[in-house]
Coordinates of N, CA and C and ligand atoms in Angstrom, one line a residue:
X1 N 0.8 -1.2 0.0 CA 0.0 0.0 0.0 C 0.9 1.2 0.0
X2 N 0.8 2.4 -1.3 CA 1.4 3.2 -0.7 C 0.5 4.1 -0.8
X3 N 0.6 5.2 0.3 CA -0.1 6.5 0.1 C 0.8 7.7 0.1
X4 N 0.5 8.6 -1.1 CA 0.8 9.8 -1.6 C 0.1 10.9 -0.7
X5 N 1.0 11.6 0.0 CA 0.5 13.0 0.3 C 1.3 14.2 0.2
X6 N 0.6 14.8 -1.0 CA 1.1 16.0 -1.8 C 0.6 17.2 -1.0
X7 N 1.3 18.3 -1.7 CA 1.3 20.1 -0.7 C 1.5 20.8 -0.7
X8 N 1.6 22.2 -0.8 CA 2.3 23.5 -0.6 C 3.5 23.4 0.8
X9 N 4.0 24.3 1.4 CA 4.6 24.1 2.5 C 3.8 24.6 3.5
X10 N 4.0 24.1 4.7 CA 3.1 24.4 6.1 C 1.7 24.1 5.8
X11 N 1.6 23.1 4.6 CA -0.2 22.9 4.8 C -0.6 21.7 5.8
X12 N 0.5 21.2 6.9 CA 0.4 19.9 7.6 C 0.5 18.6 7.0
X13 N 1.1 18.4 5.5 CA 1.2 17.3 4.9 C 2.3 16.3 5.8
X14 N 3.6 16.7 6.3 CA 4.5 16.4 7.2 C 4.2 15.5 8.2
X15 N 3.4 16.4 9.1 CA 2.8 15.8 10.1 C 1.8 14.5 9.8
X16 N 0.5 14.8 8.6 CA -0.2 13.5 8.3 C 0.1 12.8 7.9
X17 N 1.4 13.1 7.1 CA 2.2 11.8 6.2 C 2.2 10.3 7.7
X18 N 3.2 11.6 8.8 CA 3.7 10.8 9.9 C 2.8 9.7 10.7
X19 N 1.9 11.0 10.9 CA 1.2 9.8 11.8 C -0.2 9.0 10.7
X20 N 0.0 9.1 9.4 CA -0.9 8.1 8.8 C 0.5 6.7 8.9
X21 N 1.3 7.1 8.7 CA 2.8 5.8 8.9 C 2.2 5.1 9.6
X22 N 2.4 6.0 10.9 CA 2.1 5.5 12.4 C 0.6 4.3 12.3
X23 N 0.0 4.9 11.9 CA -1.9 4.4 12.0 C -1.5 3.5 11.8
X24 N -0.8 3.5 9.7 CA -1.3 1.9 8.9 C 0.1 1.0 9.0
X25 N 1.0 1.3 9.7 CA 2.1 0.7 10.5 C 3.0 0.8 9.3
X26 N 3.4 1.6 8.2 CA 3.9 1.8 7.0 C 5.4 2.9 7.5
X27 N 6.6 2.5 6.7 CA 7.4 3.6 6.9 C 6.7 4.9 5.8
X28 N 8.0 6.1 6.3 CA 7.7 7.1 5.9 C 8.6 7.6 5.4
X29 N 8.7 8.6 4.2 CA 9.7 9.4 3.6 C 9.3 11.0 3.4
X30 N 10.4 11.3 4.1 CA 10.1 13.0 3.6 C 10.8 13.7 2.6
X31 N 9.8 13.5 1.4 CA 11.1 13.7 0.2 C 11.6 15.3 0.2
X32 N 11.1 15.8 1.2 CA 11.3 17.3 0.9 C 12.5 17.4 1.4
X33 N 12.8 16.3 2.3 CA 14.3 16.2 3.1 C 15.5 16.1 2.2
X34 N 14.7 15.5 1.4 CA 16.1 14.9 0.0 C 16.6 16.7 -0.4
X35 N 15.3 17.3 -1.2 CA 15.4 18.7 -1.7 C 16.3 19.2 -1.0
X36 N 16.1 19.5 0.5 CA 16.6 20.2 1.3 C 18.2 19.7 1.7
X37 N 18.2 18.7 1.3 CA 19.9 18.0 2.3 C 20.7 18.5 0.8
X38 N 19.6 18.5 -0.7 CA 21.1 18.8 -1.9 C 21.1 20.2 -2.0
X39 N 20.2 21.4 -1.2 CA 19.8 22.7 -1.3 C 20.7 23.0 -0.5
X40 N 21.2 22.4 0.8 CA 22.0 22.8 1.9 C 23.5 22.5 1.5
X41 N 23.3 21.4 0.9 CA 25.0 20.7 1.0 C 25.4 21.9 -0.6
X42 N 24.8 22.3 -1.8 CA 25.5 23.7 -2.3 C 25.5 24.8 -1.0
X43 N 24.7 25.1 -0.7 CA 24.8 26.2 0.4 C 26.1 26.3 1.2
X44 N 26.3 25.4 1.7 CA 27.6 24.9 2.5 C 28.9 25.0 1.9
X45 N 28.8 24.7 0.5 CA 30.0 24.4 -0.4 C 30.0 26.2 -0.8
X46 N 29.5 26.9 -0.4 CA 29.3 28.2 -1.4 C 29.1 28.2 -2.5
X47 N 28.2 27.1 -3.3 CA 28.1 27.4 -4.3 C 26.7 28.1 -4.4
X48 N 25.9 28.0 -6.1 CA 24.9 29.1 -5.7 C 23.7 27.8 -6.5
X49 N 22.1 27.4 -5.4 CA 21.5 26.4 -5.7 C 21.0 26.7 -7.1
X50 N 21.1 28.0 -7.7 CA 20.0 27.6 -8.9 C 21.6 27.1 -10.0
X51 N 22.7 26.8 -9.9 CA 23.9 26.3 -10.7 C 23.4 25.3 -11.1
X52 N 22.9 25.1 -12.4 CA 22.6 23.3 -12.2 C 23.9 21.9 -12.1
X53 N 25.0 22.6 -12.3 CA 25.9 21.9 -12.3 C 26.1 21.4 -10.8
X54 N 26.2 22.6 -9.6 CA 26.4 22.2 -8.9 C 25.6 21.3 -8.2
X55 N 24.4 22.0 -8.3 CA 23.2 20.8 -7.8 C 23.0 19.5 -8.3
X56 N 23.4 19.6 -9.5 CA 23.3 17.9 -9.8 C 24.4 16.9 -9.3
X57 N 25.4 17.5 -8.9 CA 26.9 17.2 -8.1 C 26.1 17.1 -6.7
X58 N 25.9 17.8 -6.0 CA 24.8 17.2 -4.2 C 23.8 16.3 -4.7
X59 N 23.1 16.7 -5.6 CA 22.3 15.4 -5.9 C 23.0 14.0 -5.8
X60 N 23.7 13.8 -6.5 CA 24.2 12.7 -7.0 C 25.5 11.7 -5.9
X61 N 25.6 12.9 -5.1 CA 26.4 12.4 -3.5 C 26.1 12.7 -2.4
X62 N 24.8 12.6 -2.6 CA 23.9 12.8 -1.2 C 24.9 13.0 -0.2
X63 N 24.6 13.8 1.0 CA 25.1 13.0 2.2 C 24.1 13.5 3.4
X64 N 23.7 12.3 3.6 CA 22.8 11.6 4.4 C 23.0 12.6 6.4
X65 N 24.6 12.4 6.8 CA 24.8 13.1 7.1 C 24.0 14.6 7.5
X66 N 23.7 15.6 6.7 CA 23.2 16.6 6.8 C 21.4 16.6 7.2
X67 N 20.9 15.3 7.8 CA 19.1 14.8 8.1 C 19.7 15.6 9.1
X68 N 20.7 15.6 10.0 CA 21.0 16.0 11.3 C 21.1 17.8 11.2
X69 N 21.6 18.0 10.5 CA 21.8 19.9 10.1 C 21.1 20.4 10.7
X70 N 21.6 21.4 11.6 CA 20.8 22.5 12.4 C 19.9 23.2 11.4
X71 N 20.4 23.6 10.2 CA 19.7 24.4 9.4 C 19.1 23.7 8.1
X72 N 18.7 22.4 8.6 CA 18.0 21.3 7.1 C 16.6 22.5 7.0
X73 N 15.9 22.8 8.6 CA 14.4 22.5 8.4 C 14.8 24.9 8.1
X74 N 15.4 25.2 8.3 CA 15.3 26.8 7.8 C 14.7 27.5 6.6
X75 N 14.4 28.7 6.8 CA 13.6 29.1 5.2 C 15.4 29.3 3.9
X76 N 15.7 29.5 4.2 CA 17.0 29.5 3.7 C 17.0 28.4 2.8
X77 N 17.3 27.5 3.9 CA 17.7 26.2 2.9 C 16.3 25.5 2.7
X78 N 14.9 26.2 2.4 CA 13.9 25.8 2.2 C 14.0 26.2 0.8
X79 N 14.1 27.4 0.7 CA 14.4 28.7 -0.7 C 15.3 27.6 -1.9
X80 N 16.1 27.3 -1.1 CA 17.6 26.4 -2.0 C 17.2 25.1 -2.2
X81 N 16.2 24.6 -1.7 CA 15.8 23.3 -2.0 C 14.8 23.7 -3.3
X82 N 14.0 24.7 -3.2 CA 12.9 25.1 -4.4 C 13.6 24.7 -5.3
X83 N 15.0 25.7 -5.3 CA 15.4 26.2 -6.4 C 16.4 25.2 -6.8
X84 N 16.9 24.3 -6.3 CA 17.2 23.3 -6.7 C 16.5 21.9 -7.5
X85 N 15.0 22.1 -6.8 CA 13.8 21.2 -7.3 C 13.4 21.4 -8.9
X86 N 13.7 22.8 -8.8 CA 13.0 22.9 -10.1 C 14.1 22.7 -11.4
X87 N 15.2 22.3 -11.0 CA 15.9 21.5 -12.4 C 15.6 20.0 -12.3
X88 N 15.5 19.9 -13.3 CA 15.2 18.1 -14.1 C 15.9 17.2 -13.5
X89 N 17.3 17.3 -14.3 CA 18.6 17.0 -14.0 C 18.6 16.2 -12.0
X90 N 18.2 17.0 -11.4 CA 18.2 16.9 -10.0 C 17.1 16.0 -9.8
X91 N 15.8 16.0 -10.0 CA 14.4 15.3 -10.1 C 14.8 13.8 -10.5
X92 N 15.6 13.7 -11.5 CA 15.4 12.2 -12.4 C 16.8 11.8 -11.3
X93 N 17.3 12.4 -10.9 CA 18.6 11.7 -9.6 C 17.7 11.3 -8.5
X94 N 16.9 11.4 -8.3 CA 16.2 11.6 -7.1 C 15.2 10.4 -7.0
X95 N 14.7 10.5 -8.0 CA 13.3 9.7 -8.6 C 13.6 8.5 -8.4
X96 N 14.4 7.4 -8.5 CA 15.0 6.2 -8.4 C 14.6 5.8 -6.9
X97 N 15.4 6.6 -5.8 CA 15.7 6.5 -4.4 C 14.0 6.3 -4.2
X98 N 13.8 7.4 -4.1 CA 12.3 7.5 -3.7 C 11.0 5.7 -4.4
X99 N 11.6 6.2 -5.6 CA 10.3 5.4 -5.8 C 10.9 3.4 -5.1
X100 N 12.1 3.4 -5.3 CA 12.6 1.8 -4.3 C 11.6 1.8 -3.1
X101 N 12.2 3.4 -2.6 CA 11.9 3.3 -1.2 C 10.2 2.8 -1.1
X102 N 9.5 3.6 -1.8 CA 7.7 3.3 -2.0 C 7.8 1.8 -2.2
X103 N 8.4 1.0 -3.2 CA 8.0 -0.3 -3.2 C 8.2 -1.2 -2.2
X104 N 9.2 -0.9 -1.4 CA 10.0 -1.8 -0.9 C 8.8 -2.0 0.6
X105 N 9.3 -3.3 1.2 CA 8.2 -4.2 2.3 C 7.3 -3.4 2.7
X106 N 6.0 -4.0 1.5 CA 5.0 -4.1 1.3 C 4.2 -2.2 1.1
X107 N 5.1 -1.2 1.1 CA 4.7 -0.1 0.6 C 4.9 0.7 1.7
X108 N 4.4 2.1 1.5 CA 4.8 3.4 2.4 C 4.3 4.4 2.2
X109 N 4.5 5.6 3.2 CA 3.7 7.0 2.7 C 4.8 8.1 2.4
X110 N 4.6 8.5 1.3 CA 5.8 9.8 0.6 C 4.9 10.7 0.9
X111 N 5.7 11.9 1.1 CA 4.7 13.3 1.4 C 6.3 14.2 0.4
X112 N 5.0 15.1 -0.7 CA 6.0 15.7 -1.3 C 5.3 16.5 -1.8
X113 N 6.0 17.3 -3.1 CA 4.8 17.7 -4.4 C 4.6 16.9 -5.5
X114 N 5.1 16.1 -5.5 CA 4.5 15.7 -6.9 C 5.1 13.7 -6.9
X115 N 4.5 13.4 -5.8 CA 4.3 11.6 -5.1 C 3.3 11.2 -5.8
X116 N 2.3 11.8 -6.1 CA 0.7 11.2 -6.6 C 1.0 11.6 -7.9
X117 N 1.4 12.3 -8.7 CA 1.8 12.8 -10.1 C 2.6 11.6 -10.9
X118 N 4.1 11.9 -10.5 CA 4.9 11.4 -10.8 C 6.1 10.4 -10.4
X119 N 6.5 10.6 -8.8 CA 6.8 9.4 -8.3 C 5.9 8.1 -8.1
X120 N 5.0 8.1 -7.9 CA 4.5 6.8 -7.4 C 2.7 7.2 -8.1
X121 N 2.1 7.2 -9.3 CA 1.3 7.7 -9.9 C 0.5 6.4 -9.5
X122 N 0.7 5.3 -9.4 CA 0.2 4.2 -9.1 C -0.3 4.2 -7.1
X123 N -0.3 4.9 -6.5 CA 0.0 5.2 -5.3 C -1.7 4.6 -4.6
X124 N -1.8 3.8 -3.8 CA -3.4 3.1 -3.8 C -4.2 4.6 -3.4
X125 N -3.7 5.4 -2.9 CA -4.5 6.6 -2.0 C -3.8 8.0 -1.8
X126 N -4.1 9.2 -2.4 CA -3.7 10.2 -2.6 C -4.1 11.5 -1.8
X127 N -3.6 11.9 -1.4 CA -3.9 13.3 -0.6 C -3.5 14.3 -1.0
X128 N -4.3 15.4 -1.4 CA -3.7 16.5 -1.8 C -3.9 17.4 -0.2
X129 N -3.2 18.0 0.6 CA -2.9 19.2 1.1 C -3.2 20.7 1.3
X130 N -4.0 21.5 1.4 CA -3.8 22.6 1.4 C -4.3 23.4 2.4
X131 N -3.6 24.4 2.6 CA -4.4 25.5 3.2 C -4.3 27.1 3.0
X132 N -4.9 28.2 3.3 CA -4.7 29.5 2.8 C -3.5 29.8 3.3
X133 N -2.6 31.0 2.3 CA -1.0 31.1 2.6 C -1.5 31.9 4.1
X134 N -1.8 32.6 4.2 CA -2.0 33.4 5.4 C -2.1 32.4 6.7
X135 N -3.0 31.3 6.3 CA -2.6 30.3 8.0 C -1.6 29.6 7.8
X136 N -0.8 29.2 6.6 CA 0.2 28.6 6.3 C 1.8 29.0 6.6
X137 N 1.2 31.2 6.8 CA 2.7 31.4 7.1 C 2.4 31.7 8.7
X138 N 1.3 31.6 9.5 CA 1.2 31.5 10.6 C 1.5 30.6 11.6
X139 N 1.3 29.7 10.9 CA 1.8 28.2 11.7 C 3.4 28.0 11.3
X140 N 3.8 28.6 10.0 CA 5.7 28.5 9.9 C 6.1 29.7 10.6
X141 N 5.3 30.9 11.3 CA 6.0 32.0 11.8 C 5.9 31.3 13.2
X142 N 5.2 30.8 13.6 CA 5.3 30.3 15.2 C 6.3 29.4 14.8
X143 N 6.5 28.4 14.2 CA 7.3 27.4 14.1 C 9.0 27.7 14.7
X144 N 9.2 28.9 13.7 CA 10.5 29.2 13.3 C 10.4 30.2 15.0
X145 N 9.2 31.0 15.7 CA 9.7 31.9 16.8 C 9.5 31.0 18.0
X146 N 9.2 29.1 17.8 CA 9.4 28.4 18.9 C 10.9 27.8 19.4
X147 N 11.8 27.9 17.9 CA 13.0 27.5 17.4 C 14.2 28.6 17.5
X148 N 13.4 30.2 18.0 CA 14.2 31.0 18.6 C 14.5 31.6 17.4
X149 N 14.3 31.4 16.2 CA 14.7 32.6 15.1 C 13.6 33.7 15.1
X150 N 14.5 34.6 14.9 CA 13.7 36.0 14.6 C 13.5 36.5 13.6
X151 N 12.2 36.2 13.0 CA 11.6 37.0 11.8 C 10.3 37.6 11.9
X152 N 10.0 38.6 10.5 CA 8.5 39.0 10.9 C 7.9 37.9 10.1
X153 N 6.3 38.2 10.7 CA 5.4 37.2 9.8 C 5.3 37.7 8.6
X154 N 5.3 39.1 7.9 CA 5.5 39.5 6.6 C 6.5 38.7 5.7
X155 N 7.7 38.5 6.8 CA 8.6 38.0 5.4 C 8.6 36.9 5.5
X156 N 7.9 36.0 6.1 CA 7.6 34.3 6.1 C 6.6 34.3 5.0
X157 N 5.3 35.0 5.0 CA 4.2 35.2 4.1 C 5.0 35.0 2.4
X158 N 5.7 36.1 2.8 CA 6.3 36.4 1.2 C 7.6 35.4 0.9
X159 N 8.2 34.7 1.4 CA 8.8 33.6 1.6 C 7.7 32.4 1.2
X160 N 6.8 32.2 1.6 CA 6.3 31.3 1.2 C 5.3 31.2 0.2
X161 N 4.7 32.8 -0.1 CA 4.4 32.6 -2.1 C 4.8 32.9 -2.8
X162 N 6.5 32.9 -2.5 CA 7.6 32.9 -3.4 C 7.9 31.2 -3.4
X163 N 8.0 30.6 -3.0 CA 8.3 29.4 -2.8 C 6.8 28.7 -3.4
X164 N 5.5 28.9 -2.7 CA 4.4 28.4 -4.1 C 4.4 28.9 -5.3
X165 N 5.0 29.9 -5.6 CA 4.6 30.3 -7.3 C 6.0 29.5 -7.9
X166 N 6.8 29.2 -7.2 CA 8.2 28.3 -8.0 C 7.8 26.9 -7.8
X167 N 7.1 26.3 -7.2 CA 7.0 25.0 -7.2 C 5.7 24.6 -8.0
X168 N 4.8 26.0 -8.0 CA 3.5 25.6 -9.3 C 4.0 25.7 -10.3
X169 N 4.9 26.7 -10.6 CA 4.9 27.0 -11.8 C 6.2 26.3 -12.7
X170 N 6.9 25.4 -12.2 CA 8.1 24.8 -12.8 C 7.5 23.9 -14.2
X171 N 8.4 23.6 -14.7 CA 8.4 22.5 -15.8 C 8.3 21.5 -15.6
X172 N 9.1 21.3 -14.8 CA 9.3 19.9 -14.2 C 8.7 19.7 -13.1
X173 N 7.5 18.5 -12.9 CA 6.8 17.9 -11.9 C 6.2 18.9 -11.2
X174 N 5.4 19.5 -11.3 CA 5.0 21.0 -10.7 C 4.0 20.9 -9.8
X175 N 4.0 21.6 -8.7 CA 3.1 21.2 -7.9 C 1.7 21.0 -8.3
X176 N 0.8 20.3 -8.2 CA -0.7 20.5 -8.5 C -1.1 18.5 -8.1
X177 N -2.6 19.2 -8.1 CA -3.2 17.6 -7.4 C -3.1 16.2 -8.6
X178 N -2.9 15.1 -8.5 CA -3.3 14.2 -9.1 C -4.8 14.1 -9.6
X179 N -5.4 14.0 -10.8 CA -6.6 13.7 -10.9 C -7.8 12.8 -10.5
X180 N -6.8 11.7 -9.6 CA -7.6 11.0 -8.7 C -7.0 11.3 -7.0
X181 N -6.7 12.5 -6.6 CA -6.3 13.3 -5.3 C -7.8 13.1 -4.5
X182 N -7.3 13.3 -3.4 CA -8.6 13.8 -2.4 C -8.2 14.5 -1.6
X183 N -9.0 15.9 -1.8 CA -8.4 17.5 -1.1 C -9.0 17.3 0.2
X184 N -7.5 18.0 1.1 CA -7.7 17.5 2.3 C -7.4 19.5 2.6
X185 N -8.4 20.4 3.2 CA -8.2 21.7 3.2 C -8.1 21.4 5.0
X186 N -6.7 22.2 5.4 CA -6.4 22.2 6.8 C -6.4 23.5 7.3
X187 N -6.8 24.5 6.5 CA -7.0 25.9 6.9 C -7.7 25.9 8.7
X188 N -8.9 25.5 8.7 CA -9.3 25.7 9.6 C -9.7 24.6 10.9
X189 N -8.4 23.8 11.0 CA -8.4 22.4 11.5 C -7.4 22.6 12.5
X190 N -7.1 22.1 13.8 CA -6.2 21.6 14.2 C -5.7 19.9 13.8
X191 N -4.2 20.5 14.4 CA -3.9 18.9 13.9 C -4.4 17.2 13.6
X192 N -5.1 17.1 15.3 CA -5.5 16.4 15.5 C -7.2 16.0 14.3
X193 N -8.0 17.1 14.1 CA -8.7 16.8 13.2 C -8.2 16.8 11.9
X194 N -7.5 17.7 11.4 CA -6.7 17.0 10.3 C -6.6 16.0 9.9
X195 N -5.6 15.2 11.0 CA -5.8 13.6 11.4 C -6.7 12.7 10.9
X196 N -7.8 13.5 11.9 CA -9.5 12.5 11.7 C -9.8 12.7 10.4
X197 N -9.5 13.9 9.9 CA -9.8 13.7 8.6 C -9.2 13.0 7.4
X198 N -8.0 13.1 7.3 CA -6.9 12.2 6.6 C -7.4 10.6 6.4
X199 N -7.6 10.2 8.2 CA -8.0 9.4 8.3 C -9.6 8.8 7.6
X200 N -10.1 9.3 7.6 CA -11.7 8.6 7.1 C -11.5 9.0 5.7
X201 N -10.7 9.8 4.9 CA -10.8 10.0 3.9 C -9.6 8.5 2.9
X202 N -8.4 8.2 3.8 CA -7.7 7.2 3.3 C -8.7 6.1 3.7
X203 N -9.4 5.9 4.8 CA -10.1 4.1 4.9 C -11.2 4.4 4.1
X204 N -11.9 5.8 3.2 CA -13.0 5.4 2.6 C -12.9 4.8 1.0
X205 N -11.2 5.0 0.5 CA -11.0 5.4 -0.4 C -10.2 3.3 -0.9
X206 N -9.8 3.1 0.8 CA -9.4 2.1 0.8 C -10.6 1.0 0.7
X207 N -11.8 1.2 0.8 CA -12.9 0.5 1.0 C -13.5 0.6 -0.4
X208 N -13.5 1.2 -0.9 CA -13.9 1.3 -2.3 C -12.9 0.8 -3.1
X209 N -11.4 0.5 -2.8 CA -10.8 -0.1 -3.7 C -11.0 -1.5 -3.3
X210 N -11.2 -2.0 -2.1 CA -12.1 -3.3 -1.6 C -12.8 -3.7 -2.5
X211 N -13.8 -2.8 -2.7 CA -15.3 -3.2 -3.2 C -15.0 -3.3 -4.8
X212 N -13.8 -2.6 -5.0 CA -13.7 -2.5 -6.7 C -13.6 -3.9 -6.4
X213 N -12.2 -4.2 -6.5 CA -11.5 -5.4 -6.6 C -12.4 -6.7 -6.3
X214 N -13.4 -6.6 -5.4 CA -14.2 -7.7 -5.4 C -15.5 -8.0 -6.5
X215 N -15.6 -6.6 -6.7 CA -16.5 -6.5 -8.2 C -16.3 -7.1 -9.2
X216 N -14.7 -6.9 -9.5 CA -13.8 -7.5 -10.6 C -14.0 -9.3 -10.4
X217 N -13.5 -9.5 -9.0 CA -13.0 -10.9 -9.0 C -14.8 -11.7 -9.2
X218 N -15.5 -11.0 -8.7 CA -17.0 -12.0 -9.5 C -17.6 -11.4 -10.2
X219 N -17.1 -10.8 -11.9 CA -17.8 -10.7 -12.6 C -17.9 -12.0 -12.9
X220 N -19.4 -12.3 -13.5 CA -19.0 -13.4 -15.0 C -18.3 -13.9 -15.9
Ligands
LIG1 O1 8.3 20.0 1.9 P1 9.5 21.0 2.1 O2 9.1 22.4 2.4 O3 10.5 20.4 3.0 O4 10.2 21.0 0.6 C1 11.3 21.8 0.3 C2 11.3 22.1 -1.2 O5 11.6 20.9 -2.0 C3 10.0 22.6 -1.8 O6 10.0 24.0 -1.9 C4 9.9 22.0 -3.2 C5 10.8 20.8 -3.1 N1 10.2 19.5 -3.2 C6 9.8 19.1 -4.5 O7 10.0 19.8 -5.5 N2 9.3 17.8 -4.7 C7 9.1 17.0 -3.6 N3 8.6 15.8 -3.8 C8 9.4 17.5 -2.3 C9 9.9 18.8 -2.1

């Protein structure tokens, strides 16, 4: 079984990825982590992430290493993962890891932008993500003032529909829902219902692929 849950940033995809793992006892992958470890490791190097040269050089020697980085989860090296995402080159490096990882004992949940698209299109159950950027940069402006950084909420806002209009609007794998997605709007939810909702929306979706499959096995 795998399930796809796609996103903008701070729409709580992270969190439901986790604890849907948790529910249907499935590992989990946060491919944003990948973005983020080859956006950081140019960062580090001083090089500059939209280089494609250089990015496809961290792409291609990961180091794993950097899951630990004080500064993996920062807007910084959030910015440098975008802009690293949106070359090809870096995507088709990537694409391999990920989609093993989905097959491998008996399936998993990827939370990303484009898991239900293009990594794992076959994925039994899809979630699309979203909420308005305004509660989206509210919950990353507490995030980042619980972690002791100092910023205003203005420039998180603007940070982060700079970062949605580069990940809708790319060439490559671009954010948007799968046409068999099921929009999951977290605007006005706390976590916990979020949750409940994720939840009855993956067992309802899993029950009708039940009922397919049994339709099939007694036709005539
Ligand atoms: O989910 P996140 O904020 O950690 O992701 C960081 C960046 O990585 C995001 O701006 C776009 C990119 N990304 C992507 O292009 N495809 C994915 N499957 C996951 C993340």
């Amino acid at each position: 079984m795998i399930i796809a849950v796609d996103g903008p940033s701070a729409s709580g995809k992270g969190t439901l990825a986790r604890r849907l793992a948790q529910h249907y006892g499935l590992r989990h992958l946060d491919t944003g982590a990948l973005y983020r470890m080859v956006g950081l490791a140019v960062l580090l190097s001083g090089g500059d992430p939209a280089d494609e040269a250089a990015a496809l050089a961290a792409a291609r020697t990961i180091d794993l290493s950097l899951l630990e980085h004080p500064e993996l989860r920062s807007e910084v090296t959030g910015g440098a993962a975008s802009k690293v995402a949106a070359q090809p080159a870096v995507r088709a490096a990537l694409l391999q890891f990920q989609r093993d990882f989905a097959n491998e004992n008996g399936g998993a949940v990827l939370d990303g932008r484009d898991i239900g698209t293009v990594v794992c299109p076959e994925a039994s159950v899809k979630l699309f993500v979203i909420a308005r950027a305004d509660v989206r940069a509210r919950r990353r402006h507490a995030e980042l003032t619980r972690y002791g950084v100092e910023v205003s909420y203005e420039t998180v806002l603007a940070d982060i529909e700079a970062r949605d209009a580069r990940d809708m609007n790319r060439a490559v794998a671009p954010l948007k829902p799968a046409p068999d997605a099921l929009l999951l709007d977290t605007s006005d939810l706390d976590i916990d219902a979020a949750v409940q909702q994720a939840l009855s929306l993956v067992d309802s979706r899993l029950a009708e692929l039940k009922l397919g499959s049994r339709a099939v096995r007694n036709r005539p």
